[in-house]
XYZ file of C-alpha atoms in Angstrom:
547
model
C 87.729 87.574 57.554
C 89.179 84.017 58.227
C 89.456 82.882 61.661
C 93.372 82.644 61.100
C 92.940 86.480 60.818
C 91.034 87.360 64.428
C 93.012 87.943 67.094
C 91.798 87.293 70.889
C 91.264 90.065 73.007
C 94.836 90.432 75.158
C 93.906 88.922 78.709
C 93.816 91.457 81.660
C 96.992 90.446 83.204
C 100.115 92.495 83.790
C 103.613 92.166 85.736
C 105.639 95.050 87.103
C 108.745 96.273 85.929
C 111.554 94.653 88.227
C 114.726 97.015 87.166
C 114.688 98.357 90.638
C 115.705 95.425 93.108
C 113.884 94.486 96.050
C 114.963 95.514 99.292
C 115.932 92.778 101.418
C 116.101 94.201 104.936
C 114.376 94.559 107.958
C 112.462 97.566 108.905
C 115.283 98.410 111.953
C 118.452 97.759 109.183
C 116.767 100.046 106.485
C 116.566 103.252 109.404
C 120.009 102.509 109.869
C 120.919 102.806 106.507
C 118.973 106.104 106.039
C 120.394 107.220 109.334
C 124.154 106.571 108.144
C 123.464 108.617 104.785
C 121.161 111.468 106.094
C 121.994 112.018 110.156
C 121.167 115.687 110.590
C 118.268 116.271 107.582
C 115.166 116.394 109.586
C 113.383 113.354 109.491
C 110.012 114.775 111.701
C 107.955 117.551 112.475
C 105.329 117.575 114.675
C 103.209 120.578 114.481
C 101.187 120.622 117.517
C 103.865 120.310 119.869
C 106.420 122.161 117.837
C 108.838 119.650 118.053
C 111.256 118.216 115.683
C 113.982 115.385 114.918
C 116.822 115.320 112.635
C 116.917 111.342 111.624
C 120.281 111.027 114.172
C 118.095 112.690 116.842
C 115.100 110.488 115.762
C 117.022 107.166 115.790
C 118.378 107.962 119.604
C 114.829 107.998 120.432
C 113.367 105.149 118.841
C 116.706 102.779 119.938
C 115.800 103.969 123.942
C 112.685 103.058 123.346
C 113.751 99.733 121.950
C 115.253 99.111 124.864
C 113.106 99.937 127.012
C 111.177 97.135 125.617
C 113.264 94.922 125.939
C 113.968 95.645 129.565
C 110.153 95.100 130.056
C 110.230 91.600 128.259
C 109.264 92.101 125.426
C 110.928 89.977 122.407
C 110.604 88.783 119.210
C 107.589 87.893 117.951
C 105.478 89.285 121.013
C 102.649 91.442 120.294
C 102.535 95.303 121.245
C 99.493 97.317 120.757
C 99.492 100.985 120.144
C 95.981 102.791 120.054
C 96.328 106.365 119.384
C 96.150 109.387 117.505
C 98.770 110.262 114.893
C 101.627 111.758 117.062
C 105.867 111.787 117.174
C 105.197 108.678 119.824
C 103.130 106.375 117.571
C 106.469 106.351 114.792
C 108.753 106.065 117.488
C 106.506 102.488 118.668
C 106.937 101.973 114.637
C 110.424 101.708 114.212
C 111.463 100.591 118.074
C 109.004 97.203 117.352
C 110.357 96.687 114.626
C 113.983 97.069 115.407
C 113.044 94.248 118.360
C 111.377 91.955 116.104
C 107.783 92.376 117.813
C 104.861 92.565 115.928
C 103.043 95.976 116.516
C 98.974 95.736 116.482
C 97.392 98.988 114.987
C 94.783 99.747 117.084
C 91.772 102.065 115.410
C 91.271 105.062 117.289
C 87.694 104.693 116.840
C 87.303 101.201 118.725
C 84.783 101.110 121.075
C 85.700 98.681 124.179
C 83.976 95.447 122.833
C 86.208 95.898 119.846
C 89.518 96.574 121.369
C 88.982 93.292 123.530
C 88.365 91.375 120.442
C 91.681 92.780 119.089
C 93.697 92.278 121.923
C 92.449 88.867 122.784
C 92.692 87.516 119.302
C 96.482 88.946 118.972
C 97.273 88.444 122.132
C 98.795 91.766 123.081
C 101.289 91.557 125.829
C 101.407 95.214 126.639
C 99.795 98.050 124.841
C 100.548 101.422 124.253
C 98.072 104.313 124.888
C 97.175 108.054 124.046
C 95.685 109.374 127.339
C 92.757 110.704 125.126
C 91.561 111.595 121.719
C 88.439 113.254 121.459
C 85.412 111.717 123.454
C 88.066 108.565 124.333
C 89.496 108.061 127.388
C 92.142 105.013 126.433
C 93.034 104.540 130.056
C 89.891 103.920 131.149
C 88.686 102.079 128.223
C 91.461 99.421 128.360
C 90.997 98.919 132.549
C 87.233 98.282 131.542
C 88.621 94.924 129.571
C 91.800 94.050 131.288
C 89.749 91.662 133.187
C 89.328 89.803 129.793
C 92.532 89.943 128.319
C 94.606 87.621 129.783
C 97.806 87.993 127.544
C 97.891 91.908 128.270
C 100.156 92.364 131.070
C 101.529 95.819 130.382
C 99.645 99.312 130.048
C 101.791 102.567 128.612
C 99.788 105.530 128.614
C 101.979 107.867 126.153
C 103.307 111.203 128.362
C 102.110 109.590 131.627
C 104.442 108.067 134.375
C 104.015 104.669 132.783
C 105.904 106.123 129.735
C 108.806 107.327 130.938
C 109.273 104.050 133.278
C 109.500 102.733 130.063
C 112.072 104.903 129.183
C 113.815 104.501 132.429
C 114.200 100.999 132.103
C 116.218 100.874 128.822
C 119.278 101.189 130.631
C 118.919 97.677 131.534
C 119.757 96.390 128.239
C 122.877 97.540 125.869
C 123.020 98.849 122.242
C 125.118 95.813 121.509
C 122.325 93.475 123.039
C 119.878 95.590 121.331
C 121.900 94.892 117.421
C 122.180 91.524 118.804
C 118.564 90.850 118.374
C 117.867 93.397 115.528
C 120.460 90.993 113.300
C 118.717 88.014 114.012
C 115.547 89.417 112.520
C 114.467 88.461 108.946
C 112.762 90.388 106.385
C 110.183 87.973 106.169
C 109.106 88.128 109.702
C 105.859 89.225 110.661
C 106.154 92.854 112.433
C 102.604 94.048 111.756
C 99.012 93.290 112.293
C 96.222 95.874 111.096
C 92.858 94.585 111.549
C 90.657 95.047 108.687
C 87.377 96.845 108.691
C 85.292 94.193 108.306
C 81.316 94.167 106.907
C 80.301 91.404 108.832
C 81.326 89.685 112.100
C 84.755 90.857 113.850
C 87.665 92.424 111.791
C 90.542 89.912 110.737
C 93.985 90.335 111.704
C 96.325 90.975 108.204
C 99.649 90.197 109.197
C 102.420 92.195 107.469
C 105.923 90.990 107.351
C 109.161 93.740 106.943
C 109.125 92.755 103.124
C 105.594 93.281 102.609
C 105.607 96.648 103.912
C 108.809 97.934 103.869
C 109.050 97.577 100.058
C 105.609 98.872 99.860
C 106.575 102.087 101.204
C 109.866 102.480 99.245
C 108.097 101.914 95.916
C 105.390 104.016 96.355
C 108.169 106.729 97.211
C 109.740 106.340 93.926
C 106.226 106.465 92.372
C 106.454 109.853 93.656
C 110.097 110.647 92.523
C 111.083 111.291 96.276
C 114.598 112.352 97.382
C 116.086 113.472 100.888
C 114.538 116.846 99.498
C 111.134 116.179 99.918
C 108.520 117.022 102.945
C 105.915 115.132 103.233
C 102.615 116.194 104.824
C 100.653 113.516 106.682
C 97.227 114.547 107.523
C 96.469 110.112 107.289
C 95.785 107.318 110.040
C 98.968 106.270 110.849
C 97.396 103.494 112.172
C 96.348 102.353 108.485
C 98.798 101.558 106.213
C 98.454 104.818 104.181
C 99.734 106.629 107.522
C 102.565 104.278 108.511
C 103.816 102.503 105.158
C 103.020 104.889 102.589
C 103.773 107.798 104.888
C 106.751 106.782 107.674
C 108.298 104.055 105.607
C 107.823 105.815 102.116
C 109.773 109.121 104.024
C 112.499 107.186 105.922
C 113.281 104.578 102.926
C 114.177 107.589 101.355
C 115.461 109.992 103.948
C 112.730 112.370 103.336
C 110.772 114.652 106.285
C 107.205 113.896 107.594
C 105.092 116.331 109.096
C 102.180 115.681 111.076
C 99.365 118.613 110.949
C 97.388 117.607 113.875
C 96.340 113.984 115.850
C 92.860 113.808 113.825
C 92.459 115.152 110.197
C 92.114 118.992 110.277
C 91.733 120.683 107.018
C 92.871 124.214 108.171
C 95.667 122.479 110.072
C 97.146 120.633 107.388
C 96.979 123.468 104.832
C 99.122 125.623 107.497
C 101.346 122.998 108.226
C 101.783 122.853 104.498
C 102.176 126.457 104.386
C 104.846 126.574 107.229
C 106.924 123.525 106.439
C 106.732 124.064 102.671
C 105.736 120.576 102.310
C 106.886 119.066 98.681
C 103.646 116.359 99.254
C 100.361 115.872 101.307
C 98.483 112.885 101.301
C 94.721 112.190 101.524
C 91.722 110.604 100.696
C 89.312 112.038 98.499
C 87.477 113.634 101.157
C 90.458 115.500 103.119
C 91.018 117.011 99.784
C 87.515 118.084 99.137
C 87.557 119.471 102.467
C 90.974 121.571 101.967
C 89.863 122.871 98.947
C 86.344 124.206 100.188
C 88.711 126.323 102.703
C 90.615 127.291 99.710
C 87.172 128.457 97.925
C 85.570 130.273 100.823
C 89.248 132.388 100.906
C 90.109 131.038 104.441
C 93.165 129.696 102.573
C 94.750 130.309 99.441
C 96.088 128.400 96.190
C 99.409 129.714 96.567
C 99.560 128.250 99.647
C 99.805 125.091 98.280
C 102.715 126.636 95.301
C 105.337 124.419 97.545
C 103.335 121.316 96.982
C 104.811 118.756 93.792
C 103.391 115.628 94.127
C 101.300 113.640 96.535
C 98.781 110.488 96.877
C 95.378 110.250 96.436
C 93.895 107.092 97.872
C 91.953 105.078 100.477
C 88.662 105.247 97.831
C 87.119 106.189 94.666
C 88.777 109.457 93.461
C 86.465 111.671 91.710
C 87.907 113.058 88.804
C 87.286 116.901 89.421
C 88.790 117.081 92.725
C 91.906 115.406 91.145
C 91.604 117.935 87.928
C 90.861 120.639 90.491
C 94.466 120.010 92.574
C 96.199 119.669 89.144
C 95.235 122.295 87.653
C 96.403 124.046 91.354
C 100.057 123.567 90.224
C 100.159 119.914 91.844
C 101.034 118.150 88.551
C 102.534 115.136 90.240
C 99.701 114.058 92.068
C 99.381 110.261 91.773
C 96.650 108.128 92.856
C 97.264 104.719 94.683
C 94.893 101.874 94.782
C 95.126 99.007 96.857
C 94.178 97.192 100.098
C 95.693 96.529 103.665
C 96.067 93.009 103.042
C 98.367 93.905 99.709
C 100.744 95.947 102.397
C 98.672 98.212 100.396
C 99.523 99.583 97.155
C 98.863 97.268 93.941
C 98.833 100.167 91.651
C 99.673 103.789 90.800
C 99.399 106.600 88.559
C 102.565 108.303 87.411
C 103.437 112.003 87.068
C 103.871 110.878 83.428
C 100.734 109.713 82.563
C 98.220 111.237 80.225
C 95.866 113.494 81.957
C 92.697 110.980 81.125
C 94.418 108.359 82.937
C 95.255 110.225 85.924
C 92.013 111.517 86.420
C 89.956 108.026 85.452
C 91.672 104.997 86.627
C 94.054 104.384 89.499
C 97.548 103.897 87.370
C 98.916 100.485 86.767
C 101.141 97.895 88.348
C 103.446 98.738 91.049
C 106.635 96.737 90.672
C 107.215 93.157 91.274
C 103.984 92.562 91.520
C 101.287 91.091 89.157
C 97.298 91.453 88.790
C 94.547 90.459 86.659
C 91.138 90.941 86.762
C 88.888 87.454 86.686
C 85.359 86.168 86.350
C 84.111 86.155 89.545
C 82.222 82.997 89.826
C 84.650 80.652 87.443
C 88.350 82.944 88.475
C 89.139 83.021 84.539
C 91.462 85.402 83.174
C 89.057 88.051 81.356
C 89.810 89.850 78.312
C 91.304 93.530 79.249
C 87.945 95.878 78.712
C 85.842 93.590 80.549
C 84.852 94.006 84.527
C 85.596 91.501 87.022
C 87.472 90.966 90.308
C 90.659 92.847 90.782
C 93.403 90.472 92.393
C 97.270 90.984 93.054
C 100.376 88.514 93.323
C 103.736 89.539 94.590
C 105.918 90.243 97.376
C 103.387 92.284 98.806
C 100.776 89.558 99.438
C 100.096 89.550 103.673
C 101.723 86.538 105.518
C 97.796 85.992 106.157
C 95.073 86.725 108.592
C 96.349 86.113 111.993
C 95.420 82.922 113.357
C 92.957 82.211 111.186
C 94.157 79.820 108.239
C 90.594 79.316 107.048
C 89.756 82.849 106.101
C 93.421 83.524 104.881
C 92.508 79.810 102.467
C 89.069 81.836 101.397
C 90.947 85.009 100.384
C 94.702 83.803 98.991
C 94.736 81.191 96.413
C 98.073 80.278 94.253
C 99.179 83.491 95.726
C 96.585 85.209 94.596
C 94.870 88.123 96.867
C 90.887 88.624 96.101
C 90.134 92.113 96.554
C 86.591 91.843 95.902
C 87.121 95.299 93.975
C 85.513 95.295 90.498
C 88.121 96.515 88.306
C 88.427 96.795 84.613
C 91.963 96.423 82.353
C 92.591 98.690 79.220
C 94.830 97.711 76.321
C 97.635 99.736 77.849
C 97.180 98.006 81.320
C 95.770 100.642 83.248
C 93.023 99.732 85.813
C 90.171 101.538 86.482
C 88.270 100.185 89.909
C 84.291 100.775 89.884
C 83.699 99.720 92.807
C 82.916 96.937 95.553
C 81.428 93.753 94.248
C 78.950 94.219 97.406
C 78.034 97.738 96.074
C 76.972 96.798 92.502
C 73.603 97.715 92.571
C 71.222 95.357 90.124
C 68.138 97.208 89.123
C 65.846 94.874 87.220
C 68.781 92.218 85.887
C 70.938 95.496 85.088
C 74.201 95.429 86.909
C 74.934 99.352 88.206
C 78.329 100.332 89.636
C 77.882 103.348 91.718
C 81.157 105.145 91.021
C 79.764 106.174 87.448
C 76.758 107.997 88.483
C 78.583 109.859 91.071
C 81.446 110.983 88.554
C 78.358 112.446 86.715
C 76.494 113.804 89.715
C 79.665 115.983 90.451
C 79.737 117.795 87.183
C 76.634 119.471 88.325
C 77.352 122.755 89.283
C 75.783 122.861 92.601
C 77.153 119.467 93.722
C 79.938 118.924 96.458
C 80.138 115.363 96.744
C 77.812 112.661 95.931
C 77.542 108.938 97.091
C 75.260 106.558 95.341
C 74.029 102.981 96.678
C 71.200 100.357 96.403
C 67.799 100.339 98.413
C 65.327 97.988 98.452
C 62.410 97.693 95.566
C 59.253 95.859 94.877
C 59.887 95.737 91.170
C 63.267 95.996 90.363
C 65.247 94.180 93.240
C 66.924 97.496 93.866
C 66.853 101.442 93.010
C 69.233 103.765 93.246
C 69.652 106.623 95.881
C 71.825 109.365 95.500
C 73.038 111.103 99.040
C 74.151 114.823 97.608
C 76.394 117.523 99.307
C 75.542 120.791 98.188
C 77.379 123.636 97.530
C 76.958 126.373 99.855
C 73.687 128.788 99.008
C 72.051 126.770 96.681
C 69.060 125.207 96.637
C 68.641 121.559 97.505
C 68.650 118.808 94.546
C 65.480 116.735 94.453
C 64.915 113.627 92.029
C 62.669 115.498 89.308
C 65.755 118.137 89.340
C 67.908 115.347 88.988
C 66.130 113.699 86.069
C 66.376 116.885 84.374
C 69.934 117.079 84.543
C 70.578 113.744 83.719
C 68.340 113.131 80.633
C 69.869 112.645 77.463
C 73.546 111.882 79.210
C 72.604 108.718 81.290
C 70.729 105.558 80.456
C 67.138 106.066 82.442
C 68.222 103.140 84.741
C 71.048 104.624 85.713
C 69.323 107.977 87.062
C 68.701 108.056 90.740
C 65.203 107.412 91.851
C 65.498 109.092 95.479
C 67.647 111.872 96.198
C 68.668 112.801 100.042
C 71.373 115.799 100.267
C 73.505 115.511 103.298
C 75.416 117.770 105.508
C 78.444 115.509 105.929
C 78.739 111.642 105.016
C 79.345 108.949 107.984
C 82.394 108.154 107.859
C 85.167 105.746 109.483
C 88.310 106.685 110.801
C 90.216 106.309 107.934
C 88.086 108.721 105.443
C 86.391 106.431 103.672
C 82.704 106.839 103.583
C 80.490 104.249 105.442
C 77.724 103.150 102.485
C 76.604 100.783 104.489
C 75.199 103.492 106.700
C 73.604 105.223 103.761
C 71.505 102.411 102.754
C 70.321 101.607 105.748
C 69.664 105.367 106.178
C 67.702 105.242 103.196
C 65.725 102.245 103.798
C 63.730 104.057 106.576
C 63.090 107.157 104.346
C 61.727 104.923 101.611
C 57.747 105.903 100.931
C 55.648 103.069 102.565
């Protein structure tokens, strides 16, 4: 073959279709719109209260609270903080923020005090809004411990309390016509949101979100899902994450569909009733929440045709393993899609379609959302590599954060010609489709081999007595690193140890790839958001390494 006659490897690049325009509104303008075209549909359920809003009902609400803001000083571009569960209150802070202009701080549920004071000084929150508590957290008390150190918080709204519905009280102070005074001289590239990522090392970092970035997040995702007025949407999710409040509350209301929240915290029996009693037409999740619905399911606490009402739905936050995903399908939810992408990206970069062949539903995370680009590069020289090679998955596009607030110097590390660095190892197939296999922190290299986790633990949950598996790195003499696999195990069976393992796994892995230590597990540590902590595991397994 001449070289005339070889053709180069197509580069792992690919744009988004752009036949659906952007929107170009603000968060407040797009609720109106949806408002205007679907004023008595329901736009909110919340199941542990019972109550519920039709989207007129629900904009009354958030506009009083708007107000209310105003009337305590708040304006555009000030910070408000809201730590809390999921509850009707938190989307109510949501959409009255944004129809203001302010720039609403997500708050993690599961800060301790020295975190929250990190969060609040470095945004400088001017009031914050509070749950009273949430499991072993008592908000009030937690915030008086730092108010001493937080100079910029001058206002503390405990949600229910007395403080809240002075907050209330005050909005007649200030007119609807002063409050679409302000709301019109809002732009959609404004900032109106900062979620602090869960950093590794040192402090979180503030992503700041404009309307654009997130409100166009949330709509697309929607139509990745085909959703309508019609649909119900079960939100089990953070809302202080952006799978909660942009995939869930902005996908809904860009759309005029329903959400439903199951409970404040994730509850698997909870959010297969609500699903159940609302006949919700999608539920959301990470990997996880799933796993943890369907053991219900399994154990006959629930059953399948509880979830007949269920068409689509998102998948996300981590790795997906493939038989939970062929295990929901194969349930009747054929629209299932799985999202990839990260809070600084608003968060979606990609997404499987109901369309899709099964294989590439069930093994990569879709492909590029619209108007947006990616590409996977050489990590140390940021080339372009060819599509079937691994490297660093990295997006372009309107979805892009504003940047890490206050900190240009990190935002400079982590956005270059536009383009955000995931660190995600991702690999590109001919057809574009991306399949992520992992963290470029969690490769594992065993003896010059590199070893991405998410392979082995695809293959440790075809074994029949597996639940869930998580696989990282521990320390060795010879190799650099081994593997360790931390099992769940089905219920009644007999615990998996590493000459089991081997057994299992010879003949269908490469011998470096098989697990040298095995722990099983009762539950994973995990954060807030479902994701599970590795970072725990290896240092777990470091102190059960043999001396």
């Amino acid at each position: 073959m001449s070289a005339s006659d070889r053709t180069e490897p197509a580069l792992a690049h690919a744009i988004g279709a752009m036949d659906t325009e952007l929107l170009e509104q603000t968060i407040g303008d797009n609720l109106d719109d949806t408002v205007h075209l679907h004023r008595e549909r329901e736009a909110m359920v919340e199941m542990a209260s019972g109550r519920r809003w039709t989207y007129g009902e629900l904009l009354a609400d958030v506009e009083l609270l708007a107000r209310g803001l105003a009337a305590a000083g708040i304006v555009t571009g000030d910070r408000v903080g809201i730590w809390a569960p999921n509850c009707a209150e938190w989307t109510m802070v949501q959409f009255a923020t944004a129809k203001l202009g302010a720039i609403l701080v997500t708050i993690n549920p599961a800060y301790r005090t020295h975190e929250l004071a990190h969060v609040l000084n470095q945004s400088g929150v001017r009031m914050i809004v509070v749950a009273e508590s949430f499991r072993l957290s008592n908000y009030p008390a937690m915030v008086e411990e730092v108010l001493d150190d937080c100079p910029a918080l001058s206002r503390v709204v405990v949600i229910g309390q007395a403080s809240w519905e002075e907050l209330l009280h005050g909005a007649h102070q200030v007119t609807h016509a002063r409050l679409k005074e302000i709301q019109a001289s809002l732009s959609p590239d404004d900032p109106i949101n900062i979620q602090y990522t869960s950093g590794t090392t040192g402090f979180p970092k503030g992503a700041t979100l404009s309307h654009r970035n997130i409100l166009n997040n949330g709509f697309f995702v929607g139509e990745g899902c085909s959703y309508t007025e019609e649909d119900i949407i079960c939100l089990p999710v953070p809302f202080y994450h952006c799978f909660g409040m942009v995939m869930g509350n902005l996908g809904a209301s860009s759309h005029g569909a329903c959400t439903v929240i199951p409970s404040p915290g994730f509850d698997a029996a909870k959010t297969l009733t609500a699903i159940r009693e609302e006949q919700c037409t999608s539920v959301y999740g990470v990997p996880t929440m799933f796993i943890a619905q369907w053991e219900l399911i399994e154990r006959g606490d629930f059953a399948v045709e509880d979830l007949a009402s269920v068409r689509t739905g998102i998948m996300a936050g981590s790795l997906c393993p493939a038989s939970v995903m062929r295990k929901l399908i194969e349930a009747g939810i054929e629209e299932l899609t799985i999202c990839y992408g990260m809070t600084e990206t608003s968060p979606v970069s990609t997404q499987t379609s109901p369309d899709d062949p099964f294989d590439k539903v069930v093994g990569t995370v879709g492909r590029v959302g619209p108007h947006l680009e990616i590409k996977i590069v050489d990590p140390l020289t940021r080339e372009t590599l060819p599509r079937g090679q691994a490297g660093e998955f990295c997006t372009k596009g309107y979805s892009v954060m504003l940047g890490y607030w206050e900190e240009p110097e990190k935002t400079a590390e982590a956005i270059t010609d536009g383009w955000m660095a995931t660190g995600d190892v991702g690999v590109m197939d001919e057809d574009g489709y991306v399949e992520i296999t992992g963290r470029l922190k969690d490769v594992v290299i065993r003896g010059g081999e590199n070893i991405y986790p998410r392979e082995i633990e695809e293959f440790l949950l075809t074994h029949p007595d597996v639940v869930d598996a998580q696989v990282v790195g521990v320390p060795d003499a010879k190799y650099g690193e081994e593997l360790m696999a931390w099992v769940r195990m089905r219920s009644g069976t007999t615990a998996l140890t590493a000459p089991a393992l081997r057994d299992f796994a010879s003949g269908k892995l490469a011998h470096y790839k098989v697990p040298r230590y095995v722990q099983v597990i009762d539950e994973f540590p995990m954060t807030v958001t479902g994701k599970v902590r590795k970072i725990d595991l290896r240092d777990q397994g470091e102190k059960l390494l043999p001396d």
